[in-house]
Amino acid sequence: MKRKRSAVKEVYTLVDLQNWRELDPPIRLGVFGDPVEHSLSPQMQNAALKRCQIDMQYARFHILPNELRDALELIRKLEFLGLNLTIPHKIVAVELMDAADENVKRIGAANVVKVDAGKLHGSNTDGRGFVRAVREEFSVDLRDLRILVLGAGGAARAIALQCAKENCERLVIANGTFEKGQKLADSLRSFFEGPKVFGPVPRLQAIPWEEKAFRFQVGNVDLVVNATPIGLNRGDVSPIPTRLLAPHVMVYDTIYSDKRTPLVGAAIEAGARAANGLSMLLHQGALAFEIWFQREAPLEAMRAAIR
Ligand code: NAP
């Protein structure tokens, strides 16, 4: 039967998946989120598909938390190739996978799904995407750095695990709910038991979300990473104010925006180098493309699409 030629909608829903109509080229990839309208993944991944002359499309799906299970079942039946998962699905989805990478089990969050012979396989590319982003933005490797991570949610756990795996000099975790930060630090303890010693401050620690603690730590770290959503909403102020930042630190805000995020603004005002999460978005997306297609991603086409 001839496929119906029609334009891809801005956002699809569960109802669309239940009454699926094939397009030409067919939609075989997408991102599930709530909200999802802001996602730049479709433009980035569609640019990659086009550059590689792969005859399929990538779409946005607004899937509510209580719809995730059904939506994943439909993806399996409709023979999609894969998905990205974003807020709030990364954590809940892990239980719905048939198989998952080791780091997904450790982090407890998946941002990439590959459908393989009807089975859902979860991966997490946020950590490796972060490493590539930091290297690109600041020309440094994590193993040389003392790092302060703000947050203990899905993104923070992926980043903290990667910092630990890369044997960073020091890792400090600050989270709104201190116990969650402490739990994350405890889960990484085995990575920091080696002979590397760094002065009088501990190599691994969780700190309370307090001005005094931030002031001390900023003097003892090289890189500050925001892995909280603070800065996403209009009216948000920087999670660390300018007066607590210093010119020697590099600041990476995982939030991406075409304007300065509050943290990037505060860092620049303090004379520090700063970057937002566009480069992490690019690299986690390129790694996802490589999982789906087992071939190198066309990085420059993807970069141009989100610039
Ligand atoms: P999440 O799982 O909901 O975690 C959010 C974390 O932020 C929690 O630990 C939470 O602390 C903390 N937090 C939230 N509001 C806070 C506040 N007012 N004060 C102190 N801590 C606060 O979210 P996620 O999936 O990790 O995503 C976090 C951010 O990462 C998102 O904004 C997203 O934009 C960004 N991200 C970017 C990329 C990229 O490619 N650039 C990829 C992934 C994520 P509690 O434990 O106290 O609740």
mmCIF file of C-alpha atoms and ligand atoms in Angstrom:
data_model
loop_
_atom_site.group_PDB
_atom_site.id
_atom_site.type_symbol
_atom_site.label_atom_id
_atom_site.label_comp_id
_atom_site.label_asym_id
_atom_site.label_seq_id
_atom_site.Cartn_x
_atom_site.Cartn_y
_atom_site.Cartn_z
ATOM 1 C CA MET A 1 0.000 0.000 0.000
ATOM 2 C CA LYS A 2 1.268 3.476 -0.824
ATOM 3 C CA ARG A 3 2.295 5.538 2.219
ATOM 4 C CA LYS A 4 0.420 8.759 2.926
ATOM 5 C CA ARG A 5 2.595 11.835 2.432
ATOM 6 C CA SER A 6 1.961 14.454 5.117
ATOM 7 C CA ALA A 7 3.893 16.841 7.348
ATOM 8 C CA VAL A 8 5.185 15.819 10.782
ATOM 9 C CA LYS A 9 3.177 17.390 13.625
ATOM 10 C CA GLU A 10 4.961 19.586 16.182
ATOM 11 C CA VAL A 11 3.916 17.295 19.031
ATOM 12 C CA TYR A 12 2.300 13.823 19.074
ATOM 13 C CA THR A 13 0.382 12.249 21.973
ATOM 14 C CA LEU A 14 -0.513 8.772 23.219
ATOM 15 C CA VAL A 15 -3.768 8.991 21.243
ATOM 16 C CA ASP A 16 -1.749 9.551 18.075
ATOM 17 C CA LEU A 17 0.317 6.465 18.854
ATOM 18 C CA GLN A 18 -2.892 4.463 19.411
ATOM 19 C CA ASN A 19 -4.206 5.560 15.990
ATOM 20 C CA TRP A 20 -0.879 5.575 14.251
ATOM 21 C CA ARG A 21 -0.721 6.756 10.641
ATOM 22 C CA GLU A 22 2.470 6.142 8.739
ATOM 23 C CA LEU A 23 4.175 9.117 7.114
ATOM 24 C CA ASP A 24 6.682 9.164 4.350
ATOM 25 C CA PRO A 25 9.472 8.991 5.454
ATOM 26 C CA PRO A 26 8.139 7.084 8.479
ATOM 27 C CA ILE A 27 8.593 8.283 12.060
ATOM 28 C CA ARG A 28 10.780 5.656 13.732
ATOM 29 C CA LEU A 29 12.453 7.725 16.448
ATOM 30 C CA GLY A 30 11.287 10.314 18.972
ATOM 31 C CA VAL A 31 11.529 11.940 22.374
ATOM 32 C CA PHE A 32 9.050 11.282 25.193
ATOM 33 C CA GLY A 33 8.654 14.081 27.753
ATOM 34 C CA ASP A 34 6.262 16.193 29.799
ATOM 35 C CA PRO A 35 6.753 19.008 28.923
ATOM 36 C CA VAL A 36 8.449 18.303 25.593
ATOM 37 C CA GLU A 37 7.666 21.324 23.431
ATOM 38 C CA HIS A 38 11.052 22.906 24.213
ATOM 39 C CA SER A 39 13.080 19.864 23.125
ATOM 40 C CA LEU A 40 15.706 20.563 20.464
ATOM 41 C CA SER A 41 16.298 16.848 19.851
ATOM 42 C CA PRO A 42 13.971 16.629 16.797
ATOM 43 C CA GLN A 43 15.807 19.318 14.848
ATOM 44 C CA MET A 44 19.181 17.863 15.822
ATOM 45 C CA GLN A 45 18.337 14.215 15.077
ATOM 46 C CA ASN A 46 16.410 15.007 11.881
ATOM 47 C CA ALA A 47 19.465 16.906 10.603
ATOM 48 C CA ALA A 48 21.560 13.807 11.345
ATOM 49 C CA LEU A 49 19.090 11.480 9.571
ATOM 50 C CA LYS A 50 19.033 13.740 6.546
ATOM 51 C CA ARG A 51 22.820 14.059 6.391
ATOM 52 C CA CYS A 52 23.185 10.263 6.566
ATOM 53 C CA GLN A 53 20.364 9.765 4.031
ATOM 54 C CA ILE A 54 18.460 7.545 6.448
ATOM 55 C CA ASP A 55 14.842 7.290 5.338
ATOM 56 C CA MET A 56 13.058 7.999 8.622
ATOM 57 C CA GLN A 57 11.973 10.896 10.865
ATOM 58 C CA TYR A 58 12.242 11.801 14.558
ATOM 59 C CA ALA A 59 9.276 13.392 16.391
ATOM 60 C CA ARG A 60 8.254 14.904 19.757
ATOM 61 C CA PHE A 61 5.784 12.991 21.945
ATOM 62 C CA HIS A 62 3.995 14.623 24.857
ATOM 63 C CA ILE A 63 3.567 11.601 27.131
ATOM 64 C CA LEU A 64 2.209 12.028 30.656
ATOM 65 C CA PRO A 65 3.742 9.980 33.497
ATOM 66 C CA ASN A 66 0.696 7.660 33.683
ATOM 67 C CA GLU A 67 0.893 7.054 29.909
ATOM 68 C CA LEU A 68 4.529 5.941 29.752
ATOM 69 C CA ARG A 69 3.915 2.193 30.036
ATOM 70 C CA ASP A 70 1.302 2.156 27.233
ATOM 71 C CA ALA A 71 3.371 4.451 25.046
ATOM 72 C CA LEU A 72 6.426 2.172 25.352
ATOM 73 C CA GLU A 73 4.304 -0.864 24.446
ATOM 74 C CA LEU A 74 3.107 0.918 21.318
ATOM 75 C CA ILE A 75 6.643 1.895 20.340
ATOM 76 C CA ARG A 76 7.533 -1.782 20.508
ATOM 77 C CA LYS A 77 4.538 -2.838 18.391
ATOM 78 C CA LEU A 78 4.964 -0.055 15.838
ATOM 79 C CA GLU A 79 8.556 -1.174 15.281
ATOM 80 C CA PHE A 80 10.193 2.095 16.218
ATOM 81 C CA LEU A 81 13.979 2.008 16.210
ATOM 82 C CA GLY A 82 14.405 3.965 19.438
ATOM 83 C CA LEU A 83 13.655 6.900 21.683
ATOM 84 C CA ASN A 84 15.073 9.592 23.869
ATOM 85 C CA LEU A 85 13.534 10.051 27.299
ATOM 86 C CA THR A 86 13.451 13.376 29.083
ATOM 87 C CA ILE A 87 11.818 14.849 32.211
ATOM 88 C CA PRO A 88 10.039 13.139 33.983
ATOM 89 C CA HIS A 89 10.469 9.686 32.408
ATOM 90 C CA LYS A 90 14.170 8.851 32.743
ATOM 91 C CA ILE A 91 13.892 7.172 36.147
ATOM 92 C CA VAL A 92 10.521 5.371 35.912
ATOM 93 C CA ALA A 93 11.395 4.013 32.454
ATOM 94 C CA VAL A 94 14.252 1.906 33.841
ATOM 95 C CA GLU A 95 11.768 -0.573 35.342
ATOM 96 C CA LEU A 96 9.972 -0.823 32.006
ATOM 97 C CA MET A 97 13.036 -1.885 30.011
ATOM 98 C CA ASP A 98 13.687 -5.515 29.013
ATOM 99 C CA ALA A 99 17.426 -4.927 29.387
ATOM 100 C CA ALA A 100 19.672 -2.068 30.424
ATOM 101 C CA ASP A 101 23.345 -1.045 30.360
ATOM 102 C CA GLU A 102 25.342 -1.392 33.563
ATOM 103 C CA ASN A 103 25.489 2.392 34.051
ATOM 104 C CA VAL A 104 21.681 2.672 33.740
ATOM 105 C CA LYS A 105 21.362 0.276 36.656
ATOM 106 C CA ARG A 106 23.904 2.279 38.660
ATOM 107 C CA ILE A 107 22.454 5.687 37.843
ATOM 108 C CA GLY A 108 18.838 4.522 37.982
ATOM 109 C CA ALA A 109 17.966 6.580 34.890
ATOM 110 C CA ALA A 110 17.893 5.980 31.114
ATOM 111 C CA ASN A 111 17.814 8.681 28.446
ATOM 112 C CA VAL A 112 18.071 6.409 25.373
ATOM 113 C CA VAL A 113 15.998 3.386 24.359
ATOM 114 C CA LYS A 114 16.833 1.073 21.482
ATOM 115 C CA VAL A 115 14.147 -1.314 20.271
ATOM 116 C CA ASP A 116 15.887 -4.507 19.250
ATOM 117 C CA ALA A 117 13.807 -7.460 17.981
ATOM 118 C CA GLY A 118 10.842 -6.171 19.994
ATOM 119 C CA LYS A 119 12.881 -5.728 23.187
ATOM 120 C CA LEU A 120 13.483 -2.362 24.867
ATOM 121 C CA HIS A 121 17.116 -1.726 25.786
ATOM 122 C CA GLY A 122 17.930 1.280 28.017
ATOM 123 C CA SER A 123 21.164 3.284 27.907
ATOM 124 C CA ASN A 124 22.371 6.522 29.424
ATOM 125 C CA THR A 125 24.523 8.876 27.341
ATOM 126 C CA ASP A 126 24.341 11.928 29.642
ATOM 127 C CA GLY A 127 27.614 11.176 31.471
ATOM 128 C CA ARG A 128 29.697 10.568 28.367
ATOM 129 C CA GLY A 129 28.014 13.514 26.648
ATOM 130 C CA PHE A 130 29.053 15.673 29.603
ATOM 131 C CA VAL A 131 32.732 14.568 29.342
ATOM 132 C CA ARG A 132 32.843 15.479 25.658
ATOM 133 C CA ALA A 133 31.105 18.800 26.331
ATOM 134 C CA VAL A 134 33.576 19.812 29.057
ATOM 135 C CA ARG A 135 36.513 18.848 26.850
ATOM 136 C CA GLU A 136 35.104 20.866 23.992
ATOM 137 C CA GLU A 137 34.177 23.938 26.053
ATOM 138 C CA PHE A 138 37.227 24.199 28.311
ATOM 139 C CA SER A 139 39.888 21.926 26.696
ATOM 140 C CA VAL A 140 40.257 19.929 29.926
ATOM 141 C CA ASP A 141 39.686 16.333 30.999
ATOM 142 C CA LEU A 142 37.676 15.443 34.101
ATOM 143 C CA ARG A 143 40.532 13.425 35.606
ATOM 144 C CA ASP A 144 42.479 16.649 36.169
ATOM 145 C CA LEU A 145 39.649 18.438 37.930
ATOM 146 C CA ARG A 146 38.163 19.106 41.352
ATOM 147 C CA ILE A 147 34.442 19.200 40.660
ATOM 148 C CA LEU A 148 31.383 20.548 42.482
ATOM 149 C CA VAL A 149 28.101 19.075 41.190
ATOM 150 C CA LEU A 150 24.837 20.790 42.121
ATOM 151 C CA GLY A 151 21.936 18.316 42.251
ATOM 152 C CA ALA A 152 21.413 14.613 42.931
ATOM 153 C CA GLY A 153 18.721 13.766 40.362
ATOM 154 C CA GLY A 154 19.041 11.839 37.093
ATOM 155 C CA ALA A 155 21.461 14.230 35.348
ATOM 156 C CA ALA A 156 23.582 14.766 38.465
ATOM 157 C CA ARG A 157 23.882 11.009 39.066
ATOM 158 C CA ALA A 158 25.025 10.407 35.482
ATOM 159 C CA ILE A 159 27.556 13.248 35.708
ATOM 160 C CA ALA A 160 28.840 12.282 39.167
ATOM 161 C CA LEU A 161 29.317 8.636 38.116
ATOM 162 C CA GLN A 162 31.242 9.738 35.028
ATOM 163 C CA CYS A 163 33.454 12.062 37.115
ATOM 164 C CA ALA A 164 34.176 9.121 39.437
ATOM 165 C CA LYS A 165 34.888 6.717 36.553
ATOM 166 C CA GLU A 166 37.276 9.248 35.002
ATOM 167 C CA ASN A 167 39.110 9.385 38.353
ATOM 168 C CA CYS A 168 38.628 13.114 38.915
ATOM 169 C CA GLU A 169 40.769 14.753 41.602
ATOM 170 C CA ARG A 170 37.827 15.625 43.876
ATOM 171 C CA LEU A 171 34.057 15.364 43.760
ATOM 172 C CA VAL A 172 31.695 17.426 45.911
ATOM 173 C CA ILE A 173 27.928 17.029 45.706
ATOM 174 C CA ALA A 174 25.504 19.714 46.884
ATOM 175 C CA ASN A 175 21.794 19.020 46.830
ATOM 176 C CA GLY A 176 18.652 20.671 48.147
ATOM 177 C CA THR A 177 17.785 17.505 50.084
ATOM 178 C CA PHE A 178 21.142 16.809 51.752
ATOM 179 C CA GLU A 179 20.415 13.096 52.343
ATOM 180 C CA LYS A 180 20.037 12.494 48.608
ATOM 181 C CA GLY A 181 23.415 14.123 47.953
ATOM 182 C CA GLN A 182 24.941 12.039 50.735
ATOM 183 C CA LYS A 183 23.462 8.855 49.267
ATOM 184 C CA LEU A 184 24.910 9.685 45.864
ATOM 185 C CA ALA A 185 28.354 10.348 47.362
ATOM 186 C CA ASP A 186 28.191 7.074 49.329
ATOM 187 C CA SER A 187 27.352 5.129 46.168
ATOM 188 C CA LEU A 188 30.596 6.379 44.581
ATOM 189 C CA ARG A 189 32.879 5.775 47.560
ATOM 190 C CA SER A 190 34.689 2.789 45.975
ATOM 191 C CA PHE A 191 36.003 4.982 43.133
ATOM 192 C CA PHE A 192 37.783 7.302 45.563
ATOM 193 C CA GLU A 193 39.684 4.836 47.685
ATOM 194 C CA GLY A 194 42.851 4.923 45.589
ATOM 195 C CA PRO A 195 46.162 6.556 46.493
ATOM 196 C CA LYS A 196 45.316 9.945 44.962
ATOM 197 C CA VAL A 197 45.338 12.415 47.863
ATOM 198 C CA PHE A 198 44.466 16.043 47.625
ATOM 199 C CA GLY A 199 45.498 18.177 50.596
ATOM 200 C CA PRO A 200 43.378 18.512 53.726
ATOM 201 C CA VAL A 201 39.949 18.430 52.013
ATOM 202 C CA PRO A 202 38.211 15.089 51.365
ATOM 203 C CA ARG A 203 38.271 13.722 47.815
ATOM 204 C CA LEU A 204 34.584 12.845 47.970
ATOM 205 C CA GLN A 205 31.930 14.578 50.027
ATOM 206 C CA ALA A 206 28.338 15.771 50.130
ATOM 207 C CA ILE A 207 27.705 19.276 51.415
ATOM 208 C CA PRO A 208 24.580 21.119 52.543
ATOM 209 C CA TRP A 209 22.967 23.656 50.231
ATOM 210 C CA GLU A 210 24.316 26.662 52.164
ATOM 211 C CA GLU A 211 26.196 29.834 51.364
ATOM 212 C CA LYS A 212 28.998 29.064 53.830
ATOM 213 C CA ALA A 213 29.564 25.609 52.290
ATOM 214 C CA PHE A 214 29.535 27.002 48.733
ATOM 215 C CA ARG A 215 32.003 29.757 49.665
ATOM 216 C CA PHE A 216 34.495 27.257 51.062
ATOM 217 C CA GLN A 217 34.110 24.743 48.233
ATOM 218 C CA VAL A 218 34.452 27.266 45.408
ATOM 219 C CA GLY A 219 37.955 27.946 46.751
ATOM 220 C CA ASN A 220 38.714 24.216 46.512
ATOM 221 C CA VAL A 221 37.269 23.220 43.125
ATOM 222 C CA ASP A 222 38.046 23.904 39.457
ATOM 223 C CA LEU A 223 34.677 23.123 37.869
ATOM 224 C CA VAL A 224 31.147 23.889 39.071
ATOM 225 C CA VAL A 225 28.319 21.991 37.335
ATOM 226 C CA ASN A 226 24.643 22.840 37.643
ATOM 227 C CA ALA A 227 22.603 19.646 37.255
ATOM 228 C CA THR A 228 19.453 21.060 38.857
ATOM 229 C CA PRO A 229 16.587 22.702 36.959
ATOM 230 C CA ILE A 230 17.356 26.038 38.667
ATOM 231 C CA GLY A 231 17.535 28.516 35.794
ATOM 232 C CA LEU A 232 14.995 26.755 33.620
ATOM 233 C CA ASN A 233 12.099 28.959 34.662
ATOM 234 C CA ARG A 234 11.731 32.641 34.055
ATOM 235 C CA GLY A 235 12.553 34.557 37.235
ATOM 236 C CA ASP A 236 14.969 31.869 38.516
ATOM 237 C CA VAL A 237 18.140 33.268 40.033
ATOM 238 C CA SER A 238 21.584 31.656 39.819
ATOM 239 C CA PRO A 239 21.960 28.625 42.139
ATOM 240 C CA ILE A 240 25.314 30.153 43.176
ATOM 241 C CA PRO A 241 25.432 33.966 43.260
ATOM 242 C CA THR A 242 28.227 35.983 41.643
ATOM 243 C CA ARG A 243 29.740 36.935 45.016
ATOM 244 C CA LEU A 244 30.501 33.274 45.746
ATOM 245 C CA LEU A 245 32.070 32.536 42.364
ATOM 246 C CA ALA A 246 35.654 33.334 41.399
ATOM 247 C CA PRO A 247 37.655 33.857 38.186
ATOM 248 C CA HIS A 248 39.604 30.572 38.558
ATOM 249 C CA VAL A 249 36.535 28.287 38.275
ATOM 250 C CA MET A 250 34.995 26.924 35.114
ATOM 251 C CA VAL A 251 31.221 26.793 35.235
ATOM 252 C CA TYR A 252 29.090 24.342 33.247
ATOM 253 C CA ASP A 253 25.305 24.744 33.356
ATOM 254 C CA THR A 254 23.541 21.653 31.971
ATOM 255 C CA ILE A 255 20.503 23.830 31.226
ATOM 256 C CA TYR A 256 20.580 24.871 27.598
ATOM 257 C CA SER A 257 19.318 28.118 26.258
ATOM 258 C CA ASP A 258 20.027 30.561 23.461
ATOM 259 C CA LYS A 259 20.277 33.252 26.155
ATOM 260 C CA ARG A 260 22.613 33.287 29.168
ATOM 261 C CA THR A 261 21.310 31.074 31.963
ATOM 262 C CA PRO A 262 21.346 32.779 35.413
ATOM 263 C CA LEU A 263 24.384 30.706 36.458
ATOM 264 C CA VAL A 264 26.312 31.456 33.262
ATOM 265 C CA GLY A 265 25.497 35.163 33.761
ATOM 266 C CA ALA A 266 26.702 35.056 37.377
ATOM 267 C CA ALA A 267 29.909 33.249 36.365
ATOM 268 C CA ILE A 268 30.756 35.707 33.613
ATOM 269 C CA GLU A 269 30.141 38.605 35.995
ATOM 270 C CA ALA A 270 32.590 36.959 38.407
ATOM 271 C CA GLY A 271 35.211 36.760 35.627
ATOM 272 C CA ALA A 272 34.913 32.958 35.263
ATOM 273 C CA ARG A 273 34.677 30.889 32.082
ATOM 274 C CA ALA A 274 31.202 29.456 31.583
ATOM 275 C CA ALA A 275 29.171 27.380 29.130
ATOM 276 C CA ASN A 276 25.588 26.182 28.960
ATOM 277 C CA GLY A 277 24.242 22.695 28.234
ATOM 278 C CA LEU A 278 23.958 22.936 24.435
ATOM 279 C CA SER A 279 27.250 21.093 23.993
ATOM 280 C CA MET A 280 26.075 18.294 26.343
ATOM 281 C CA LEU A 281 22.795 18.084 24.438
ATOM 282 C CA LEU A 282 24.778 17.712 21.210
ATOM 283 C CA HIS A 283 27.119 15.021 22.487
ATOM 284 C CA GLN A 284 24.532 12.945 24.376
ATOM 285 C CA GLY A 285 22.455 13.075 21.159
ATOM 286 C CA ALA A 286 25.392 12.022 18.974
ATOM 287 C CA LEU A 287 26.039 9.069 21.296
ATOM 288 C CA ALA A 288 22.332 8.122 21.105
ATOM 289 C CA PHE A 289 22.508 8.208 17.298
ATOM 290 C CA GLU A 290 25.488 5.865 17.471
ATOM 291 C CA ILE A 291 23.524 3.440 19.676
ATOM 292 C CA TRP A 292 20.582 3.395 17.254
ATOM 293 C CA PHE A 293 22.560 3.108 14.024
ATOM 294 C CA GLN A 294 25.927 1.631 15.037
ATOM 295 C CA ARG A 295 27.670 4.287 12.972
ATOM 296 C CA GLU A 296 29.397 7.582 13.635
ATOM 297 C CA ALA A 297 27.034 10.534 14.105
ATOM 298 C CA PRO A 298 27.338 13.518 11.739
ATOM 299 C CA LEU A 299 28.344 15.855 14.560
ATOM 300 C CA GLU A 300 28.718 19.052 12.560
ATOM 301 C CA ALA A 301 25.284 18.717 10.912
ATOM 302 C CA MET A 302 23.767 18.146 14.363
ATOM 303 C CA ARG A 303 25.643 21.104 15.825
ATOM 304 C CA ALA A 304 24.516 23.410 13.019
ATOM 305 C CA ALA A 305 20.889 22.363 13.591
ATOM 306 C CA ILE A 306 20.824 23.526 17.217
ATOM 307 C CA ARG A 307 23.032 26.575 16.960
HETATM 308 P P1 NAP B 1 15.671 15.678 38.436
HETATM 309 O O1 NAP B 1 15.935 14.206 38.372
HETATM 310 O O2 NAP B 1 14.307 16.171 38.695
HETATM 311 O O3 NAP B 1 16.660 16.263 39.568
HETATM 312 C C1 NAP B 1 16.671 17.596 39.942
HETATM 313 C C2 NAP B 1 17.666 17.813 41.091
HETATM 314 O O4 NAP B 1 17.748 19.221 41.320
HETATM 315 C C3 NAP B 1 17.239 17.171 42.394
HETATM 316 O O5 NAP B 1 18.364 16.625 42.998
HETATM 317 C C4 NAP B 1 16.689 18.360 43.198
HETATM 318 O O6 NAP B 1 16.913 18.308 44.588
HETATM 319 C C5 NAP B 1 17.530 19.490 42.688
HETATM 320 N N1 NAP B 1 16.811 20.758 42.854
HETATM 321 C C6 NAP B 1 15.700 21.141 42.213
HETATM 322 N N2 NAP B 1 15.329 22.361 42.621
HETATM 323 C C7 NAP B 1 16.222 22.734 43.574
HETATM 324 C C8 NAP B 1 16.359 23.898 44.384
HETATM 325 N N3 NAP B 1 15.521 24.918 44.268
HETATM 326 N N4 NAP B 1 17.403 23.957 45.238
HETATM 327 C C9 NAP B 1 18.266 22.945 45.332
HETATM 328 N N5 NAP B 1 18.194 21.791 44.582
HETATM 329 C C10 NAP B 1 17.179 21.712 43.720
HETATM 330 O O7 NAP B 1 16.116 16.400 37.092
HETATM 331 P P2 NAP B 1 17.236 15.919 36.043
HETATM 332 O O8 NAP B 1 16.672 14.996 35.054
HETATM 333 O O9 NAP B 1 18.452 15.504 36.795
HETATM 334 O O10 NAP B 1 17.527 17.278 35.258
HETATM 335 C C11 NAP B 1 18.184 18.352 35.878
HETATM 336 C C12 NAP B 1 18.570 19.400 34.839
HETATM 337 O O11 NAP B 1 19.558 18.856 33.990
HETATM 338 C C13 NAP B 1 17.407 19.805 33.935
HETATM 339 O O12 NAP B 1 17.168 21.169 34.136
HETATM 340 C C14 NAP B 1 17.888 19.597 32.519
HETATM 341 O O13 NAP B 1 17.741 20.784 31.772
HETATM 342 C C15 NAP B 1 19.367 19.342 32.673
HETATM 343 N N6 NAP B 1 19.841 18.317 31.700
HETATM 344 C C16 NAP B 1 20.501 18.728 30.595
HETATM 345 C C17 NAP B 1 20.985 17.820 29.682
HETATM 346 C C18 NAP B 1 21.736 18.288 28.463
HETATM 347 O O14 NAP B 1 21.939 17.490 27.553
HETATM 348 N N7 NAP B 1 22.174 19.523 28.410
HETATM 349 C C19 NAP B 1 20.760 16.449 29.872
HETATM 350 C C20 NAP B 1 20.070 16.050 31.015
HETATM 351 C C21 NAP B 1 19.611 16.996 31.923
HETATM 352 P P3 NAP B 1 15.987 17.491 45.621
HETATM 353 O O15 NAP B 1 16.612 16.160 45.712
HETATM 354 O O16 NAP B 1 16.098 18.270 46.875
HETATM 355 O O17 NAP B 1 14.601 17.482 45.045
#
